[in-house]
Short mmCIF file of C-alpha atoms in Angstrom, two decimals:
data_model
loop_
_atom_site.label_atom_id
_atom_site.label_comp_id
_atom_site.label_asym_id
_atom_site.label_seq_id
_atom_site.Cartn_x
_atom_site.Cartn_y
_atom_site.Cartn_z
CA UNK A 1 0.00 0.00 0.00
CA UNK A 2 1.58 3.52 -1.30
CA UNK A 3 1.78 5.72 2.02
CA UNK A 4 1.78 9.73 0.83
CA UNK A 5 5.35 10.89 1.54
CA UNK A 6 5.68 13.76 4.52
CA UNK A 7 5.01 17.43 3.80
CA UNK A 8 7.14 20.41 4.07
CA UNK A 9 7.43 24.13 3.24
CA UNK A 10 10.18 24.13 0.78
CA UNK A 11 8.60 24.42 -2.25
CA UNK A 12 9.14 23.53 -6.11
CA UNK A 13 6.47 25.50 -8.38
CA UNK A 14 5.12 23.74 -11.34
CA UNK A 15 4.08 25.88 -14.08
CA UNK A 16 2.96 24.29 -17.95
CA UNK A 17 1.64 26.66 -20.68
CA UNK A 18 -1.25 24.80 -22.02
CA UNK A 19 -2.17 27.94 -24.35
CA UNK A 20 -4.67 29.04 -21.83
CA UNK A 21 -2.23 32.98 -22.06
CA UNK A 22 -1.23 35.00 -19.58
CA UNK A 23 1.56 32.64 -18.62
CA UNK A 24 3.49 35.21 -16.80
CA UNK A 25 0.65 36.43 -14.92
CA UNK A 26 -0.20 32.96 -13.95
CA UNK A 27 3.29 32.26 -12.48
CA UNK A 28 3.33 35.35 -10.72
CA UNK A 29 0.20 34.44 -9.06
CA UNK A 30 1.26 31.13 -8.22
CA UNK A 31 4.53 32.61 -6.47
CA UNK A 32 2.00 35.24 -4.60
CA UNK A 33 -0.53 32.11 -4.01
CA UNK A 34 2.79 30.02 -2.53
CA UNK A 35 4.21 32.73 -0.15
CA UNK A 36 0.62 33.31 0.68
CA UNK A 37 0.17 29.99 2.43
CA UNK A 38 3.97 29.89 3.84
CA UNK A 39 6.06 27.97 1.56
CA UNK A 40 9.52 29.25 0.90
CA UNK A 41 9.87 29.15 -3.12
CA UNK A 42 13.03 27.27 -4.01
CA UNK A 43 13.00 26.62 -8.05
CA UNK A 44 10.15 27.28 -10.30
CA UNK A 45 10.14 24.05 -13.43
CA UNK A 46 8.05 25.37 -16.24
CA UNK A 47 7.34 23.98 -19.62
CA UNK A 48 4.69 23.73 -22.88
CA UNK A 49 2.40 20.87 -23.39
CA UNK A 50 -0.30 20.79 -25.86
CA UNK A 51 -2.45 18.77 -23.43
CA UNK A 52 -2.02 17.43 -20.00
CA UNK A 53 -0.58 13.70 -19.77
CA UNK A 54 -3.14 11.26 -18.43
CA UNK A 55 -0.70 9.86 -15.98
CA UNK A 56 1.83 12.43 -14.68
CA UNK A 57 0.29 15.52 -15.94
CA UNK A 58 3.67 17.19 -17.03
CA UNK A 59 5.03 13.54 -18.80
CA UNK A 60 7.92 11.77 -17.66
CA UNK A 61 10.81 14.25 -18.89
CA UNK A 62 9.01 17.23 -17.12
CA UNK A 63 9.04 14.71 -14.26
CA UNK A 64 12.39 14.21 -14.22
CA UNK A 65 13.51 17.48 -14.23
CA UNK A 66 11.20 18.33 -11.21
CA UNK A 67 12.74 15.40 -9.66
CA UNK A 68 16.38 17.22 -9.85
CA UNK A 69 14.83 20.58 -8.95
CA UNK A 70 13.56 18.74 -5.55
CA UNK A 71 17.27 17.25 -4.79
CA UNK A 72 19.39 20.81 -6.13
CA UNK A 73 17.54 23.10 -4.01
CA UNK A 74 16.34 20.17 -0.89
CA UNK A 75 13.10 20.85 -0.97
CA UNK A 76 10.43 18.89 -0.03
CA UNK A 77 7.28 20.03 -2.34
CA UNK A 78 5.81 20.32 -5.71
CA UNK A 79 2.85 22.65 -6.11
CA UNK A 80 1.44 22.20 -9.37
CA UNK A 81 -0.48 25.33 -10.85
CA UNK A 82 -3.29 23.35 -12.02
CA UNK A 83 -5.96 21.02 -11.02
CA UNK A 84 -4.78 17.25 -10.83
CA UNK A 85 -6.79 14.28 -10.62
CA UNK A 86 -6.42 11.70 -7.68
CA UNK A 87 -4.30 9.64 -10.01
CA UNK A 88 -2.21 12.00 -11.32
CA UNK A 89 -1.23 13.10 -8.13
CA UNK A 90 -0.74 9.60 -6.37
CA UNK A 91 1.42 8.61 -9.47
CA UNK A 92 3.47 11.97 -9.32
CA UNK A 93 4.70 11.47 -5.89
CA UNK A 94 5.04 7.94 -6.33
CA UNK A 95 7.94 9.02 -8.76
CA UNK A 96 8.91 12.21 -7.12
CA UNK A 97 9.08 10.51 -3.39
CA UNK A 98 7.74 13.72 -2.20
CA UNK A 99 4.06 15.31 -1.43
CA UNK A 100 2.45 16.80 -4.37
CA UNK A 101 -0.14 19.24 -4.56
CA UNK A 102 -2.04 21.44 -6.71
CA UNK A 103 -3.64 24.90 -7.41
CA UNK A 104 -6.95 23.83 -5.60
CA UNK A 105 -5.28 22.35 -1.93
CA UNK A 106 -3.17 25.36 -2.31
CA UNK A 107 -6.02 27.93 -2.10
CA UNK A 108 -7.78 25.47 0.06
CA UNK A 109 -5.32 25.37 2.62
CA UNK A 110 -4.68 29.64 2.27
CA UNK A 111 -8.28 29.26 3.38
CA UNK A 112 -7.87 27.17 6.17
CA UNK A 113 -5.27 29.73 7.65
CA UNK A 114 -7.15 32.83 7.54
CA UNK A 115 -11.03 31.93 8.14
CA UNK A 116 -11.62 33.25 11.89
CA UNK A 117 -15.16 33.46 12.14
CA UNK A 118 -17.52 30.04 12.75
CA UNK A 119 -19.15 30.41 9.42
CA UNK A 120 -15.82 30.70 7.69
CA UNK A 121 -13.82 28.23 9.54
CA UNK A 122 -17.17 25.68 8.74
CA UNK A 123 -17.30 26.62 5.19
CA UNK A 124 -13.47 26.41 5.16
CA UNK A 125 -13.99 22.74 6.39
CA UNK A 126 -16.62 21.97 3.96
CA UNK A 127 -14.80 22.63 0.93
CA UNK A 128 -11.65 20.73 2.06
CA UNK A 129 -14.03 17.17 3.02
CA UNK A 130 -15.58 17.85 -0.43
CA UNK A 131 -12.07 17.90 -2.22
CA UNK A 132 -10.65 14.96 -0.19
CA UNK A 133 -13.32 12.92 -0.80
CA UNK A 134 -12.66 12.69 -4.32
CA UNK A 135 -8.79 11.71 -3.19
CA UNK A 136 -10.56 8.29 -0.79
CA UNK A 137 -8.78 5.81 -2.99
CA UNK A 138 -5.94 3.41 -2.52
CA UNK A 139 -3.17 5.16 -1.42
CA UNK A 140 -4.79 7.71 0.69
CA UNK A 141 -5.38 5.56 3.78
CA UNK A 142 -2.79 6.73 5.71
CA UNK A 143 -4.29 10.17 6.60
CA UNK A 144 -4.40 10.10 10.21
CA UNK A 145 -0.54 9.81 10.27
CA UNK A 146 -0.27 13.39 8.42
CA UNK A 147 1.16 16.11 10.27
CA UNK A 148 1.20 19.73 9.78
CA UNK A 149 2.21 21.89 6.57
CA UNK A 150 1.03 23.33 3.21
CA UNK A 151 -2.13 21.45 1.96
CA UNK A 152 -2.87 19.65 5.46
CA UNK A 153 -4.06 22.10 7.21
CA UNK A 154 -7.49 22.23 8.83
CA UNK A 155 -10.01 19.09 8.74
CA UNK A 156 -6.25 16.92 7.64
CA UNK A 157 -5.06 17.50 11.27
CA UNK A 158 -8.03 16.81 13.12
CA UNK A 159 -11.14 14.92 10.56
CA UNK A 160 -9.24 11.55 10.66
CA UNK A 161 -11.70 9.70 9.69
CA UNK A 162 -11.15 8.35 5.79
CA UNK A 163 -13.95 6.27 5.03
CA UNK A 164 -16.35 7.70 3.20
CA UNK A 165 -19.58 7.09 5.33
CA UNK A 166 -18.03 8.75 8.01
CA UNK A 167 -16.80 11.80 5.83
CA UNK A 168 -20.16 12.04 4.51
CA UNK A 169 -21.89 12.01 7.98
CA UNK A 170 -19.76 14.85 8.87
CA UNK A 171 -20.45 17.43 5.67
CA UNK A 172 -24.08 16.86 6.27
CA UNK A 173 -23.36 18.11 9.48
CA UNK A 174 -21.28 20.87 8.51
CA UNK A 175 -23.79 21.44 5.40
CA UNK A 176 -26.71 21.78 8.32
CA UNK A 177 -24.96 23.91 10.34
CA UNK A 178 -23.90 26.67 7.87
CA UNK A 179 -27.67 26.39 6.52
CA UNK A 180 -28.96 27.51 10.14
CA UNK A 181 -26.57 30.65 9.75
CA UNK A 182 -28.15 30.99 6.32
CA UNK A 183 -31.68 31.36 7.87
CA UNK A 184 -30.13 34.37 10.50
CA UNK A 185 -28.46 36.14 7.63
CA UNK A 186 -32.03 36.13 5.78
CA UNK A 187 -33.52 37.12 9.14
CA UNK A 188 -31.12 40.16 9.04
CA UNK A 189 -31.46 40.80 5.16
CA UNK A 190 -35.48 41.51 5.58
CA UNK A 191 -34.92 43.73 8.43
CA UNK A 192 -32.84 45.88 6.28
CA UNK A 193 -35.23 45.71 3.18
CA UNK A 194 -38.08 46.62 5.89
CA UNK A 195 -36.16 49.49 6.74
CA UNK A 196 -35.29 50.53 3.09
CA UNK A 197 -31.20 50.11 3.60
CA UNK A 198 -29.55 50.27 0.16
CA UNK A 199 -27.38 46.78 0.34
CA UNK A 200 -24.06 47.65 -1.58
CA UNK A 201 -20.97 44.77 -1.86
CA UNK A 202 -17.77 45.45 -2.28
CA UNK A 203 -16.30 42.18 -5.07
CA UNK A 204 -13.02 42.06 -6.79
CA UNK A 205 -10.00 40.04 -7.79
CA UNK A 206 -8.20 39.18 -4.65
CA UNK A 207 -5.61 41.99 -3.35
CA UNK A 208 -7.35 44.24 -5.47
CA UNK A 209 -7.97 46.47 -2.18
CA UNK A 210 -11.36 45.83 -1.41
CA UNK A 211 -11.35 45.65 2.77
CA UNK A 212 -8.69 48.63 2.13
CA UNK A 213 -11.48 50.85 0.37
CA UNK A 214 -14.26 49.31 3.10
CA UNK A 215 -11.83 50.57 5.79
CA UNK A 216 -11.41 54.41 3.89
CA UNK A 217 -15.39 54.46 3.99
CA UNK A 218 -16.41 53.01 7.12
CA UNK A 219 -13.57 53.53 9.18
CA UNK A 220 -14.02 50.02 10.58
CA UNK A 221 -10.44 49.45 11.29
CA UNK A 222 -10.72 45.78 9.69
CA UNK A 223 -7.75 43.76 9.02
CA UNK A 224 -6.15 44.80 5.41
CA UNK A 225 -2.69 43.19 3.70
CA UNK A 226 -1.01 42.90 0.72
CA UNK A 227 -1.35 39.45 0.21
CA UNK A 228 -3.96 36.93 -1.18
CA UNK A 229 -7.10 36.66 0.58
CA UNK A 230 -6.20 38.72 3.49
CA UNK A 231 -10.24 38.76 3.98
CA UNK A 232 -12.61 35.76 4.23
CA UNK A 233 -15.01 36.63 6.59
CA UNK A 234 -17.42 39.14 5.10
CA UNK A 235 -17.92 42.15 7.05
CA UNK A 236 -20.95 44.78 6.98
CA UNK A 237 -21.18 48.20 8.32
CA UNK A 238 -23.56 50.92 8.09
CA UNK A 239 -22.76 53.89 6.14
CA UNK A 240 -23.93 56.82 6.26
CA UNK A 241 -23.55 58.98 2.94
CA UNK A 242 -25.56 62.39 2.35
CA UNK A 243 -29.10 62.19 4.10
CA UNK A 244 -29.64 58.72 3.67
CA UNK A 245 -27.37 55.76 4.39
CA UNK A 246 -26.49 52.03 3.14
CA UNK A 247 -24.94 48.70 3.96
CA UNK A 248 -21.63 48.31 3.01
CA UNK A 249 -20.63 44.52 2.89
CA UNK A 250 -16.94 43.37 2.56
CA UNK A 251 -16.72 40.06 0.66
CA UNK A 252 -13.86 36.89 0.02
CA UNK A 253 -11.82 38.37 -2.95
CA UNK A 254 -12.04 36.44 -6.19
CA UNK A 255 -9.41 34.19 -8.48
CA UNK A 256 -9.26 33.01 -11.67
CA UNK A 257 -9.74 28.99 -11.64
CA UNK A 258 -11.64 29.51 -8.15
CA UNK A 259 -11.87 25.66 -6.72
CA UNK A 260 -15.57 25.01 -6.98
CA UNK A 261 -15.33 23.42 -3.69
CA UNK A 262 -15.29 27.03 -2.24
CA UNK A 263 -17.81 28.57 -4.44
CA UNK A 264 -20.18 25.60 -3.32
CA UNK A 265 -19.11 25.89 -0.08
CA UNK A 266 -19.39 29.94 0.39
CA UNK A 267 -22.34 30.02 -1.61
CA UNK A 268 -24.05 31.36 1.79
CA UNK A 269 -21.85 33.55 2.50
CA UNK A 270 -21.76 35.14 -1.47
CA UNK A 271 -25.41 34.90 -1.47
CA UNK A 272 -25.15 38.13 0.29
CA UNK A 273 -23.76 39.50 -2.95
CA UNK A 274 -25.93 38.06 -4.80
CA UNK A 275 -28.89 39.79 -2.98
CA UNK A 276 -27.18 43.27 -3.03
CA UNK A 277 -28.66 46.32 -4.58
CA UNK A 278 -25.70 47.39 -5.98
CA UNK A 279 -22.09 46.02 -6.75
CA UNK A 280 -18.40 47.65 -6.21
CA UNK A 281 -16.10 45.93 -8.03
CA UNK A 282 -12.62 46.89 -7.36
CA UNK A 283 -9.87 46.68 -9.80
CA UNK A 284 -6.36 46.88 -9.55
CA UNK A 285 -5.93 49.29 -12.26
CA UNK A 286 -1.77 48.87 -11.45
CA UNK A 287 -2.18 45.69 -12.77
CA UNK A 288 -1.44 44.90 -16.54
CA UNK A 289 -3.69 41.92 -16.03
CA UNK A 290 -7.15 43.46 -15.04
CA UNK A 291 -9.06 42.73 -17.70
CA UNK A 292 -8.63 39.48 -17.04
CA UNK A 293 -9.06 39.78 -13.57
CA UNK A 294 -12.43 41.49 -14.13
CA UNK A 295 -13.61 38.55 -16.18
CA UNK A 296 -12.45 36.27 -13.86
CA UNK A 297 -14.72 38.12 -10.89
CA UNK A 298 -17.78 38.02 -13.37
CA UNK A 299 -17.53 34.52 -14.20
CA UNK A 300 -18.09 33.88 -10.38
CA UNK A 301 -21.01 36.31 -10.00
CA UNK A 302 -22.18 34.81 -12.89
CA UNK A 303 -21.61 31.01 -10.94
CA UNK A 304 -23.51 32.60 -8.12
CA UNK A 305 -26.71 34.17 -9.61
CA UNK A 306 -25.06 38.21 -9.37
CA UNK A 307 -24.18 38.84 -12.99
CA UNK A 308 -27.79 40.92 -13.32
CA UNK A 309 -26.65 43.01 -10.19
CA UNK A 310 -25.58 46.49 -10.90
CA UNK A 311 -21.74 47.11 -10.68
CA UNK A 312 -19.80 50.49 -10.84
CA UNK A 313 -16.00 49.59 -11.55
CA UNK A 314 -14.12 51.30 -9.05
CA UNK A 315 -10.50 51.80 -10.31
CA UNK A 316 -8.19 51.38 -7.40
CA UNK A 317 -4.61 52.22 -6.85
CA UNK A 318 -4.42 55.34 -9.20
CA UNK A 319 -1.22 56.26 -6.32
CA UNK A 320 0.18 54.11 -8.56
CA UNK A 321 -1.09 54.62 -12.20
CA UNK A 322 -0.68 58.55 -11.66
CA UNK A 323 -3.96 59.12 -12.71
CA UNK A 324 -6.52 60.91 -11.54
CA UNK A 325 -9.28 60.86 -8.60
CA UNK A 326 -12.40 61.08 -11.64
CA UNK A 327 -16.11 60.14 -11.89
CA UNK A 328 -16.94 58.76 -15.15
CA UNK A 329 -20.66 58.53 -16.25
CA UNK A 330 -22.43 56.75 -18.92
CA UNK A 331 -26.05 56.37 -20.80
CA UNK A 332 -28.66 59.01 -18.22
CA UNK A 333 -25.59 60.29 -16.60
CA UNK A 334 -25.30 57.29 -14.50
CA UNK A 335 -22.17 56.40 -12.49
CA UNK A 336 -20.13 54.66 -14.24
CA UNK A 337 -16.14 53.89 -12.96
CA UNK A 338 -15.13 55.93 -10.11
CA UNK A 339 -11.09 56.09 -9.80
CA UNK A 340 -9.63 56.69 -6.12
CA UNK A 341 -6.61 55.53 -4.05
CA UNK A 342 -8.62 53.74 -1.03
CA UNK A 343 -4.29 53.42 0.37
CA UNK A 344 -3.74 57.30 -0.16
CA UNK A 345 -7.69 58.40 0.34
CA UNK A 346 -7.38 60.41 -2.79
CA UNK A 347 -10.69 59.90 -4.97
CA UNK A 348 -12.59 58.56 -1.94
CA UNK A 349 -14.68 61.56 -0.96
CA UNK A 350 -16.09 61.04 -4.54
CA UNK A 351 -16.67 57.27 -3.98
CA UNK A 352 -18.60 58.78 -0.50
CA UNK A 353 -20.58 61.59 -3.21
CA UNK A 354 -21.59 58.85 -5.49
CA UNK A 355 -23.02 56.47 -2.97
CA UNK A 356 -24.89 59.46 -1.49
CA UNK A 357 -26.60 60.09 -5.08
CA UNK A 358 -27.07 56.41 -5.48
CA UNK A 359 -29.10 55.88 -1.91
CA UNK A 360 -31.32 59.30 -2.47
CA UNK A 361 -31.87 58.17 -6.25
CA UNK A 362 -33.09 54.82 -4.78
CA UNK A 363 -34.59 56.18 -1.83
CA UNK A 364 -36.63 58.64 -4.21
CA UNK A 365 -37.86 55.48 -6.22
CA UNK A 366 -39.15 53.51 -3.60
CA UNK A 367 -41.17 56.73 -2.07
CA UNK A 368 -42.55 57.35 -5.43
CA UNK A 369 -43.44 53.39 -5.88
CA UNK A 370 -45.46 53.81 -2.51
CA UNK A 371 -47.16 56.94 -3.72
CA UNK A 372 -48.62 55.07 -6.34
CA UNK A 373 -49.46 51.74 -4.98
CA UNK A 374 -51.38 54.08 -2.31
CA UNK A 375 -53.17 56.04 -5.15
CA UNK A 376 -53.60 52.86 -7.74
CA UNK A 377 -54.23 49.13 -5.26
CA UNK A 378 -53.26 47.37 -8.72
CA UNK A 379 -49.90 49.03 -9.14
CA UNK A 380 -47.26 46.31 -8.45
CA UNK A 381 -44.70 47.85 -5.95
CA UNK A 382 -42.03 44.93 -6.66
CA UNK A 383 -42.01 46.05 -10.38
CA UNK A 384 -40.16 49.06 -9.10
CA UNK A 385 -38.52 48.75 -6.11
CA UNK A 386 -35.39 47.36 -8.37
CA UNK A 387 -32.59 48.99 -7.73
CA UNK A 388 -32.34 51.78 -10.80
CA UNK A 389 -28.74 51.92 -12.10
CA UNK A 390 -27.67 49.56 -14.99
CA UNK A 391 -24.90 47.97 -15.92
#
């Protein structure tokens, strides 16, 4: 029976170009996605296939010169920018000799690091049972001997149980559980609609600067870093903004290839995005890959029911771009792109100006949608009470 070699922190990046592009952005990533989760990056091994093999994934030569990358620079782990299957994985360390892992126990295990609330550290949990039960098959019997380090984090230290049953016993209970703090965040939701709260979500690539911005707005004082998924936990405030005010939600940045063990898993928790009246989506406008990033982010809404949410593009981290703090407006002078520094402030009054015209314009609607359900009983109030910006 093949026992899963040890784990370490000394890491060996794996990166093919499969002509998906952006192959330097991708690495980049995956060295940001690596340091993220505490590996020390010793060699990077990259290469061009025109597919993936069945077997090894990179094919034998590839293989090999992982294998001398691993004994040059005495490290003790592979992380493989892409999603492997069981078998490709259990056959790569059976020739490697070391633990192998890929994009999705990477992000997975960043995850497991830096949930602190219940929900999170549940949903956290769920996602990881739901990927390792796909990895229950000979070879993988051995878990209860693993012991701390990248991609064994969380439910690997402590959910020994392997076989299935009992794995599947325990995300029903995890799956219960995170559907009882479902029904309180609904609870919560209606009270705000009762109370006509504009619902506004902050979404973006991750490190774009979302909880950086939340922080500018709300002065919350909530925990922001230049890293990868600094922010799980999503975070609401109340903001006031002219004479009216709103509900300013800080969500779990975004990634391109997103594990759809967390989407599933955090579908609660992005529901709450879902159900917004309007959408911020942050951009890194520093970066020479947003537009790719900005696809990537409405893919997911898209996965989660929010691509028919309004967004305004807010274009962060002009401290950098030199540009400057702007409103742009589109089609009935509607808000468009807003451009601001949330790290230097500068633009962020205007962010604070256009939220206030947002929540009066919305505020206005709803008053006149009353006014005529009182004078017409056959006028359909839902009809209007949509939120009146489009995308």
């Amino acid at each position: 029976m093949f026992e899963r070699p040890e784990s370490g922190e000394r890491a060996v990046l794996v990166q093919l170009d499969l002509r998906q592009g952006a192959f330097e952005e991708r690495l980049s990533e995956l060295k940001l996605l690596a340091q993220s989760a505490g590996a020390s990056v010793e060699a990077v091994v990259s290469g061009r296939r025109a597919a993936p093999d069945p077997a090894l994934f990179a094919g034998r030569g590839k293989v090999a010169e992982i294998a001398e990358a691993l004994r040059a620079n005495e490290a003790d782990l592979v992380i493989f920018n892409h999603a492997l299957s069981p078998g490709q994985q259990r056959n790569l360390e059976r020739e490697l000799g070391h633990r192998v892992i890929d994009r999705t126990a990477l992000i997975l295990d960043i995850f497991a690091q830096r949930a602190r609330s219940h929900e999170g550290k549940l949903q956290v949990e769920l996602a990881q049972l739901s990927h390792l039960a796909t990895r229950l098959v000979r070879g993988w019997t051995h878990l209860e001997r693993q012991k701390g380090g990248i991609g064994l984090r969380g439910p690997g230290e402590t959910q020994l149980e392997t076989d299935r049953r009992l794995l599947g016993i325990r995300v029903k209970m995890l799956k219960l559980r995170l559907k009882q703090i479902e029904k309180q965040r609904r609870t919560r939701r209606r009270g705000r609609d009762r109370q006509d709260v504009l619902s506004v979500s902050l979404v973006g690539y991750t490190n774009a600067g979302k909880s950086t911005l939340f922080n500018a707005l709300t002065k919350a004082g909530g925990y922001a870093a230049d890293q990868l998924f600094a922010t799980l936990d999503t975070t609401s405030r109340r903001l006031f903004v002219g004479s009216g005010n709103v509900v300013l939600s800080d969500t779990v940045g975004f990634i391109r290839d997103l594990p759809h063990a967390l989407v599933e898993a955090f579908k609660a928790t992005l529901e709450e995005t879902a159900q917004a009246d309007l959408l911020l989506h942050v951009v890194d406008s520093a970066s020479e890959d947003r537009d790719a990033q900005i696809a990537a982010v409405n893919d997911v809404l898209a996965e989660i029911g929010a691509a028919d949410v309004p967004q305004i593009l807010v274009w962060n981290k002009i401290d950098l771009t030199h540009a400057e703090a702007a409103v742009e407006r589109g089609d009935c002078d509607r808000i468009r792109r807003v451009f601001l520094s949330a790290r230097s402030g500068d633009g962020v009054d205007l962010m604070r100006t256009a939220l206030a015209e947002i929540a009066q314009a919305s505020t206005q609607r709803v008053i006149d949608a009353r006014e005529a359900a009182a004078s017409d009983p056959e006028h359909d109030v839902d009809s209007v009470n949509n939120f009146p910006l489009q995308q």
